[in-house]
GROMACS .gro file of C-alpha atoms in nm:
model
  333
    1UNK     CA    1  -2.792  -7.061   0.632
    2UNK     CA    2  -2.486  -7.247   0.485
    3UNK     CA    3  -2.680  -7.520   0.295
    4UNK     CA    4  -2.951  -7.243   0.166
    5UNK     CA    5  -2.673  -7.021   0.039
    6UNK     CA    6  -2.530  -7.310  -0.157
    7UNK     CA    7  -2.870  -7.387  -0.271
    8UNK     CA    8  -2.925  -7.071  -0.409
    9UNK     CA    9  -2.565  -7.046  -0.588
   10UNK     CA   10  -2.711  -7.392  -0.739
   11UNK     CA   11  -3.033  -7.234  -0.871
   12UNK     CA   12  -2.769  -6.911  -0.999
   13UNK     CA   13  -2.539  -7.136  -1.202
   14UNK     CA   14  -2.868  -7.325  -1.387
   15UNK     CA   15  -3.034  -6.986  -1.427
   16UNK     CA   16  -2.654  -6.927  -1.662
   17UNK     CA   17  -2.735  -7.187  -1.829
   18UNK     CA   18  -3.088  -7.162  -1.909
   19UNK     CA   19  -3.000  -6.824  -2.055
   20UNK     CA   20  -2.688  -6.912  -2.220
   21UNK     CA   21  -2.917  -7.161  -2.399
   22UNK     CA   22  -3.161  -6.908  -2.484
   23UNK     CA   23  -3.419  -6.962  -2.223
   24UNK     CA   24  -3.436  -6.679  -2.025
   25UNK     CA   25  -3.806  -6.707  -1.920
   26UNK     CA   26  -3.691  -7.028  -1.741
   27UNK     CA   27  -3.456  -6.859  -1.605
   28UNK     CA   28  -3.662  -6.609  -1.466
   29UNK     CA   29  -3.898  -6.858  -1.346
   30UNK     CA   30  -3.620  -7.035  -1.112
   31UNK     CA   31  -3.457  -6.762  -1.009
   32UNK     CA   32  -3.806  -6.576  -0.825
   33UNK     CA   33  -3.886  -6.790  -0.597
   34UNK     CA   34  -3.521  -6.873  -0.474
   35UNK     CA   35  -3.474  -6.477  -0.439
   36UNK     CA   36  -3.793  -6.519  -0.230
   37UNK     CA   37  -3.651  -6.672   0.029
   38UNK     CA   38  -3.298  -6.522   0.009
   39UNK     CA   39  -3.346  -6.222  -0.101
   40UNK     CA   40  -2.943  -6.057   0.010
   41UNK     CA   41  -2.812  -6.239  -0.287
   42UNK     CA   42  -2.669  -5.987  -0.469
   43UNK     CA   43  -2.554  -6.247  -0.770
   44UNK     CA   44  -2.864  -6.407  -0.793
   45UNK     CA   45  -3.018  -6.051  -0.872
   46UNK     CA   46  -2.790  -5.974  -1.081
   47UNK     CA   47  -2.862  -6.308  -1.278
   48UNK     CA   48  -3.217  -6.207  -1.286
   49UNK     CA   49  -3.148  -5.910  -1.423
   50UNK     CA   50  -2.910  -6.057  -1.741
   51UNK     CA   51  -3.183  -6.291  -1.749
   52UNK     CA   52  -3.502  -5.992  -1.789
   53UNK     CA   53  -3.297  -5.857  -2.053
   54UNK     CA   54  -3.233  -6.096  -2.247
   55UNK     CA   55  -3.640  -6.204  -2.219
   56UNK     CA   56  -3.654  -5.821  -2.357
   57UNK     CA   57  -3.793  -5.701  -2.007
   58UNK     CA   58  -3.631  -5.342  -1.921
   59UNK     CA   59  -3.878  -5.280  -1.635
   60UNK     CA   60  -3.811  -5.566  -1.465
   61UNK     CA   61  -3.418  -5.560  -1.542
   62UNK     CA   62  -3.356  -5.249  -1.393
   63UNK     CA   63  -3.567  -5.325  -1.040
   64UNK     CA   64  -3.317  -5.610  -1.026
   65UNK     CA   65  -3.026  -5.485  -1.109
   66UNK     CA   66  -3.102  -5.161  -0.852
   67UNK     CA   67  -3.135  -5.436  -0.586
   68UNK     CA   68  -2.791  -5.565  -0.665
   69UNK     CA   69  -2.656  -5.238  -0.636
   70UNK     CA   70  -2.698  -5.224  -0.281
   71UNK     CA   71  -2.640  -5.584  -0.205
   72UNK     CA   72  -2.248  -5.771  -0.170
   73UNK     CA   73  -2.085  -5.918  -0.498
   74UNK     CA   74  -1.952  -5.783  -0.817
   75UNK     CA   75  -2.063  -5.394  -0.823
   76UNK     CA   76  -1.934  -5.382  -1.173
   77UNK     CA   77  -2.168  -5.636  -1.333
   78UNK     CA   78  -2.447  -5.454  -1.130
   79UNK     CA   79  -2.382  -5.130  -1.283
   80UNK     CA   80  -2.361  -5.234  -1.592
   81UNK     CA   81  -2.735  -5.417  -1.614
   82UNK     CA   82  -2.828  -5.096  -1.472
   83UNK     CA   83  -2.663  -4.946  -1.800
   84UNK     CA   84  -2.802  -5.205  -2.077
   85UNK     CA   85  -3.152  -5.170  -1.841
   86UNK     CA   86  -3.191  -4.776  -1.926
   87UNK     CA   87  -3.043  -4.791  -2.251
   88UNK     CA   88  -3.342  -5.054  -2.322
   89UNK     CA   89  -3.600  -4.768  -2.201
   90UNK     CA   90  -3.489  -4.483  -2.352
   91UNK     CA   91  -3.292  -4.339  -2.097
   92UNK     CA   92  -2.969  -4.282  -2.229
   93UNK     CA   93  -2.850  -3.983  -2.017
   94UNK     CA   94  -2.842  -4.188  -1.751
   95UNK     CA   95  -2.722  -4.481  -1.898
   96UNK     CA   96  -2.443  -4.310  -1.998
   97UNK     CA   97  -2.381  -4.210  -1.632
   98UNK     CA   98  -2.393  -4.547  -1.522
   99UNK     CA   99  -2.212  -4.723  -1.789
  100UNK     CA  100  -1.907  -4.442  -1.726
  101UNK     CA  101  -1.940  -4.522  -1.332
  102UNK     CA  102  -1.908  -4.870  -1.418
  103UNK     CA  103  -1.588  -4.832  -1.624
  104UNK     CA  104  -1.503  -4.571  -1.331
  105UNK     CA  105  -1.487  -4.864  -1.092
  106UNK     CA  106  -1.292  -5.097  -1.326
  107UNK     CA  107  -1.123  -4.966  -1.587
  108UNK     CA  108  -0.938  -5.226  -1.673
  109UNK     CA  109  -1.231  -5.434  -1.739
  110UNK     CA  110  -1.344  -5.498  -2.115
  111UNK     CA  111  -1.692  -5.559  -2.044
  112UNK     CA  112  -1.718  -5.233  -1.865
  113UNK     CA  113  -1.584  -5.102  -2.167
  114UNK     CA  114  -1.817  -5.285  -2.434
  115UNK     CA  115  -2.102  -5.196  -2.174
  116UNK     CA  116  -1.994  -4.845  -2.205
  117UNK     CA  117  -1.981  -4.859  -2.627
  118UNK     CA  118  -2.302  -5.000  -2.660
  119UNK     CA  119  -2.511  -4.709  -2.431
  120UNK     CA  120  -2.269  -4.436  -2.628
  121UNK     CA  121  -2.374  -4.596  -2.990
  122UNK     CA  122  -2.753  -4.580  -2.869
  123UNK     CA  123  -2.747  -4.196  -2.733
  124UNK     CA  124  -2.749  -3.924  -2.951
  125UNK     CA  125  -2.405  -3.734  -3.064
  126UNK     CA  126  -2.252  -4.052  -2.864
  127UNK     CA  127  -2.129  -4.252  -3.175
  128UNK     CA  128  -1.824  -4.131  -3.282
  129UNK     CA  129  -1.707  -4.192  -2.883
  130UNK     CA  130  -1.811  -4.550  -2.910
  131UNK     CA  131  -1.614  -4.648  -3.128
  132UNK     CA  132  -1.315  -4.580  -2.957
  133UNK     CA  133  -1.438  -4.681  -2.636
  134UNK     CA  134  -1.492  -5.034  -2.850
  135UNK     CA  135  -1.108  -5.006  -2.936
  136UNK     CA  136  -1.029  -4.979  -2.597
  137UNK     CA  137  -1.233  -5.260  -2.512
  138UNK     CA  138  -1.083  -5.474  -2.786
  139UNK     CA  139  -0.742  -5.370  -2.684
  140UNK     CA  140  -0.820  -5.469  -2.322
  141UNK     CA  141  -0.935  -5.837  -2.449
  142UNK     CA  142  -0.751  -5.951  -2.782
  143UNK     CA  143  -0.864  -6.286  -2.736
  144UNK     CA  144  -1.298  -6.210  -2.676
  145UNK     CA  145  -1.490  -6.203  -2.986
  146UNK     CA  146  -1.780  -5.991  -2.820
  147UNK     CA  147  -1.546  -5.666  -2.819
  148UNK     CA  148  -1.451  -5.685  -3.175
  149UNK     CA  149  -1.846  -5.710  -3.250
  150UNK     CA  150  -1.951  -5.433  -3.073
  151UNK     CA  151  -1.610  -5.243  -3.235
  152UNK     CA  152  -1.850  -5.359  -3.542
  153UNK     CA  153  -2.137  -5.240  -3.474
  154UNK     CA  154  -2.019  -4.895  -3.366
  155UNK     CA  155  -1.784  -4.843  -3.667
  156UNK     CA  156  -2.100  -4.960  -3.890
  157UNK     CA  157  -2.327  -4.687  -3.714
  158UNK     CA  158  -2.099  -4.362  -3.840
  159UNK     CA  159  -2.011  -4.573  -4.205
  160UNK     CA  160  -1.648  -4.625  -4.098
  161UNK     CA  161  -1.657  -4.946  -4.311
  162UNK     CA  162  -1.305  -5.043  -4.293
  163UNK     CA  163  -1.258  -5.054  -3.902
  164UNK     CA  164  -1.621  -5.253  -3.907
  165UNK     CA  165  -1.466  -5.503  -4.150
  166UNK     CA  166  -1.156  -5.573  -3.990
  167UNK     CA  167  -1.311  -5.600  -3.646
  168UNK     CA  168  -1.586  -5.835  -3.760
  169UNK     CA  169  -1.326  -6.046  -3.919
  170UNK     CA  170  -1.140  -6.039  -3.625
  171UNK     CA  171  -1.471  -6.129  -3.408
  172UNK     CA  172  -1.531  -6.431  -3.691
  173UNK     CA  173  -1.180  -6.563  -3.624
  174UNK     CA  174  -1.232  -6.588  -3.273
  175UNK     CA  175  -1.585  -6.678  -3.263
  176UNK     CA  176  -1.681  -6.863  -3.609
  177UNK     CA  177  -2.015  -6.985  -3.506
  178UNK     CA  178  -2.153  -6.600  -3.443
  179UNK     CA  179  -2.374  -6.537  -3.759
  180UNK     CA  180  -2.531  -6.239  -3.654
  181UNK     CA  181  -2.105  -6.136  -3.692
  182UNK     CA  182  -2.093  -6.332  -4.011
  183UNK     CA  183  -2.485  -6.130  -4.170
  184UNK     CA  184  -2.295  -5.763  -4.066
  185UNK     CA  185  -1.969  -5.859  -4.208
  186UNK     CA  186  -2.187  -5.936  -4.538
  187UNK     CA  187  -2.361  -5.622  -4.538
  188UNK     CA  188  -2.014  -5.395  -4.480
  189UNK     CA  189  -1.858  -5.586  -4.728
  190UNK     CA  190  -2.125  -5.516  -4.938
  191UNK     CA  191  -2.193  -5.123  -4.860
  192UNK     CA  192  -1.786  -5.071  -4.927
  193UNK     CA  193  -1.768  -5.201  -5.227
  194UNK     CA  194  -1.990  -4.895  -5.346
  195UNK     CA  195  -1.907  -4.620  -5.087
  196UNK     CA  196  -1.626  -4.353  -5.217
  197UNK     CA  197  -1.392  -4.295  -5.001
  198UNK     CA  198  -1.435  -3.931  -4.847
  199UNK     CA  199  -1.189  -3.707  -4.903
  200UNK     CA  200  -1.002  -3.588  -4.565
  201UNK     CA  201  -1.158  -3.264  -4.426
  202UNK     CA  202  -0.967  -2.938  -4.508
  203UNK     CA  203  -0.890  -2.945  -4.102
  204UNK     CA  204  -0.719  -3.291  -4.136
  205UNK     CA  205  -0.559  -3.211  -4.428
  206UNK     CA  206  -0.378  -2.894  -4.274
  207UNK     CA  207  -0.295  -3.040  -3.914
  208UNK     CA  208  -0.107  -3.315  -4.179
  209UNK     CA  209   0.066  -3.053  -4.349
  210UNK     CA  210   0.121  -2.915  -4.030
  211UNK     CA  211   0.314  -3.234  -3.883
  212UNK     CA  212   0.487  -3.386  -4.216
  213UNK     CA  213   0.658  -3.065  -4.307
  214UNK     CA  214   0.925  -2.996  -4.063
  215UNK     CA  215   0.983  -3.389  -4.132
  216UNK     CA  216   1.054  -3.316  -4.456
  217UNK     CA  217   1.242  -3.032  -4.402
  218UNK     CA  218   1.453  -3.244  -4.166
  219UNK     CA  219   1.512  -3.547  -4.447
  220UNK     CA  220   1.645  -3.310  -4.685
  221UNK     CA  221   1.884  -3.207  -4.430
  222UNK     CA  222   1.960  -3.586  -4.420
  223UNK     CA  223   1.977  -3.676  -4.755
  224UNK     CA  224   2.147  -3.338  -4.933
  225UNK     CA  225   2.414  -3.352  -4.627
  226UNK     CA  226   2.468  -3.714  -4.627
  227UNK     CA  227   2.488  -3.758  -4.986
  228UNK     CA  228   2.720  -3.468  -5.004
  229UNK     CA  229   2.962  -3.658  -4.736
  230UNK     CA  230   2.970  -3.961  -4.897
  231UNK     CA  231   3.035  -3.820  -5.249
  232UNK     CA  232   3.318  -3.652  -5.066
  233UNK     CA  233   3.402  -4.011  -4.905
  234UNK     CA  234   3.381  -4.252  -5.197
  235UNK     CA  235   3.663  -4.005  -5.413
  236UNK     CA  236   3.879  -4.105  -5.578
  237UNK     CA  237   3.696  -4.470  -5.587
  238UNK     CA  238   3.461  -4.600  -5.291
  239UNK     CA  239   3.483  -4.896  -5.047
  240UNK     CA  240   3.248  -5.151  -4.930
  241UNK     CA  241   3.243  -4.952  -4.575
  242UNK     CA  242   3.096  -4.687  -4.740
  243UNK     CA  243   2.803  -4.903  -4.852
  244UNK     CA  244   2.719  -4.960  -4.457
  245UNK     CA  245   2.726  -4.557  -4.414
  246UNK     CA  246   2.470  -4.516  -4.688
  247UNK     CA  247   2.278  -4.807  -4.543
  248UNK     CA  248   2.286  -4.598  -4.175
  249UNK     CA  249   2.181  -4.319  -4.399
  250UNK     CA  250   1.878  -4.466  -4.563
  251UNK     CA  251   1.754  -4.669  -4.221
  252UNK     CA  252   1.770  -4.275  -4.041
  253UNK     CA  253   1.563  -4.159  -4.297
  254UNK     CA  254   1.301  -4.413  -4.283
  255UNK     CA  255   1.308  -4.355  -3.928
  256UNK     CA  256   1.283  -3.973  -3.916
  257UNK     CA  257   1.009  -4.026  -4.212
  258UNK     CA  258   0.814  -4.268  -4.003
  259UNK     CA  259   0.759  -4.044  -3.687
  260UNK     CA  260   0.447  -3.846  -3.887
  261UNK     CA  261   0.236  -4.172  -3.901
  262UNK     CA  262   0.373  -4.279  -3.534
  263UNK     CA  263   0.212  -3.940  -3.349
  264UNK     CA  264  -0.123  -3.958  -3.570
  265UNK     CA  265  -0.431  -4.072  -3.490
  266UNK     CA  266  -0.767  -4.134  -3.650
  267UNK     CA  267  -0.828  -3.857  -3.928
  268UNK     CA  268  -0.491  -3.722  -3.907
  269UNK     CA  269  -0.313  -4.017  -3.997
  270UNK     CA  270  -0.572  -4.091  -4.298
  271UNK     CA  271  -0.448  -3.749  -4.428
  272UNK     CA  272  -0.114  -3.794  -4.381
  273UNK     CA  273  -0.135  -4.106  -4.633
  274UNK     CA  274  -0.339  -3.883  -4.890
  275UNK     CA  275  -0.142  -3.560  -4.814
  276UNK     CA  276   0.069  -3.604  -5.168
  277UNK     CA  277  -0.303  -3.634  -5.365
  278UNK     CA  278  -0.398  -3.305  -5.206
  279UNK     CA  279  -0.087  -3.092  -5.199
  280UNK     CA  280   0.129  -3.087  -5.530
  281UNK     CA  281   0.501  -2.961  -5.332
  282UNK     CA  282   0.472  -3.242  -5.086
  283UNK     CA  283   0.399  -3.499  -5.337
  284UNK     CA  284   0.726  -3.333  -5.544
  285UNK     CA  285   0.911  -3.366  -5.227
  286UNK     CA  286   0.803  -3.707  -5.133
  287UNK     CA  287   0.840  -3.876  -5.460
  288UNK     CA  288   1.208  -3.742  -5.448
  289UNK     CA  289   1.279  -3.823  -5.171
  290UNK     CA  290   1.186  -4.170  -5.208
  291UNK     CA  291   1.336  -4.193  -5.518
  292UNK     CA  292   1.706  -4.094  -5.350
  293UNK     CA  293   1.674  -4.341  -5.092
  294UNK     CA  294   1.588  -4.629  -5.301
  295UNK     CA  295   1.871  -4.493  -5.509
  296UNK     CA  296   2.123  -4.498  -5.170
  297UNK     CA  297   1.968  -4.836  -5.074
  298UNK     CA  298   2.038  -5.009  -5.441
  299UNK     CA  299   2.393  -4.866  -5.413
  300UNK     CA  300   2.489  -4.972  -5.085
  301UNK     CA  301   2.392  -5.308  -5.156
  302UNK     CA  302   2.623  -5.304  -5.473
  303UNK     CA  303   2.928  -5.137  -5.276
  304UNK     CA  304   2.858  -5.442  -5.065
  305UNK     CA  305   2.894  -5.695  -5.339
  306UNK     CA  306   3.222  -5.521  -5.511
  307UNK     CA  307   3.112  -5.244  -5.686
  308UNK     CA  308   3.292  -4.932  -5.750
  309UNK     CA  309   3.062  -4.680  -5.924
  310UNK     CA  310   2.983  -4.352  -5.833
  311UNK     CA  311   2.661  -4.264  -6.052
  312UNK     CA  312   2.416  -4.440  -5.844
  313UNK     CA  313   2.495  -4.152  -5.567
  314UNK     CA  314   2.516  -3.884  -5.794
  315UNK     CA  315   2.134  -3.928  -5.901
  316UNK     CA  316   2.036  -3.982  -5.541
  317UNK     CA  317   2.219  -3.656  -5.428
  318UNK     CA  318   2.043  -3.475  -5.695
  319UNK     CA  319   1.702  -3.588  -5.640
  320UNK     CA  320   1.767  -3.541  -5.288
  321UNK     CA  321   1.868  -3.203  -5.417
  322UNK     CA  322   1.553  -3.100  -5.635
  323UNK     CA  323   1.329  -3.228  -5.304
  324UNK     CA  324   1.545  -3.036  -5.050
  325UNK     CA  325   1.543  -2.732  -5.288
  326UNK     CA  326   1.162  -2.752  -5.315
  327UNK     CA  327   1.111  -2.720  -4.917
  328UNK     CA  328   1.352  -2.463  -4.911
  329UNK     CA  329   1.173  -2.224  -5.155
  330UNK     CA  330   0.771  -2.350  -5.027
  331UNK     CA  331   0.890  -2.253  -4.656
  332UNK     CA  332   0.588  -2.445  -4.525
  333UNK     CA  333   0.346  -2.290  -4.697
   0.00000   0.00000   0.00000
């Protein structure tokens, strides 16, 4: 039993190969009869299986990868041929089911994850989930070209063209021999360059609105009260620790202002960055806001070298002024 079990993990590993190298008939053709005589090999049927599906053999693929099920070994791979094997014949429901049971059992596994992806992009209203399942695969394994391809594929599938870019790139970098990668990379590329960017949805656009303006209303707060201390500080003539206050001051606001793009995600966080284009006050706001802290920023580097003037943070106050009086009188709206 010992020397046919060793024989048969023989005939497994050469099966890999002849599949790896594109043969999976071979493949097929070594593994039967060895499964023949041992037939409680649950890798060897799992090998089969890869190797069905890759020959383009659903039927076949999914017998095998049934018997595997119910046989010792790796449970995971199992239910994930069963996945790819009903996503071949139509089945998605239930290759859905399996592919979820599969990242049920090992969550932390990226294949489960790609596995998982490729079933959602082929079943209907499924898309939009694969991609972030692909994310989470790619996430799970920085360093594996296949998740970044299937992150790809997905994005390509609902014309998110710049996630498909980046992550084919990525998949390039890590694998440059893939052309399939290199041909959809091409085509993306190509398809961008004349796709408009869609305007954010009126939805996105509000739940933005919704989470930039108490930020805003919180940086005028900042900047009016801040500038109005240091203008009190720096009389009759101000010192080079004053500088490091207004430095403190500007690095806070660039904190608080950053906590809007930190808590969004997906659509959200594409509004956020097009918010100004869409709502007049905020880009008033924003724009003064800005200006006053590259003001504060270009003074306290001055105070720092020796300077003694006063006007640099009596423009920043009053921008910060114009912005802070521009949320007060909006209230949100």
């Amino acid at each position: 039993m010992w020397a046919m079990s060793e024989s048969i993990a023989a005939v497994v590993v050469r099966a890999a190969e002849l599949t790896a190298r594109g043969m999976p008939r071979q493949a097929i053709e070594l593994l039967q009869p060895a499964l023949a005589v041992n037939p409680l090999h649950g890798e060897a049927w799992c090998r089969l299986a890869a190797a069905h599906l890759d020959a383009g053999e659903p039927d076949p693929a999914l017998t095998a990868a049934k018997r595997a099920l119910v046989l010792d070994g790796d449970p995971a791979w199992a239910q994930r041929l069963t996945a790819l094997a009903l996503s071949e014949l139509g089945r998605h429901p239930e290759a859905v089911v399996a592919a979820r049971e599969c990242v049920r059992r090992k969550p932390r596994d990226w294949r489960c994850q790609v596995v998982l992806a490729e079933v959602l992009a082929d079943s209907p209203g499924g898309q939009r989930e694969a991609v972030e399942v692909a994310r989470e695969a790619a996430h799970l394994a920085p360093a594996e070209a296949r998740p970044f391809q299937v992150l790809g594929d997905s994005a390509l599938r609902v014309r998110d063209w710049g996630t498909a870019e980046r992550a084919y790139r990525t998949a390039l970098r890590l694998d440059p021999a893939d052309d399939d990668v290199r041909a959809n990379l091409a085509t993306v590329r190509r398809k961008r360059g004349g796709a408009p960017v869609p305007p954010p949805s009126g939805e996105a656009l509000h739940a933005a609105h919704v989470l930039a303006w108490p930020v805003l209303s919180r940086l005028a707060a900042l900047l009016v009260a801040g500038g109005l201390v240091l203008l009190l500080g720096g009389m009759p003539k101000p010192t080079p620790l004053l500088g490091w206050f207004a430095g403190l001051l500007v690095v806070a606001c660039l904190v608080v202002g950053g906590l809007p793009l930190a808590k969004a995600r997906g659509g959200v966080r594409r509004a956020l960055l097009r918010l100004p284009l869409h709502r007049p006050k905020v880009a008033v706001v924003t724009t003064m806001f800005a200006l006053s802290a590259v003001i504060l920023a270009g003074w306290a580097v001055a105070l720092l070298l020796g300077a003694t003037t006063m006007q640099p943070l009596v423009i920043a106050w009053l921008c910060a002024l114009v912005g802070g009086a521009v949320v007060v009188l909006a209230g949100g709206r």
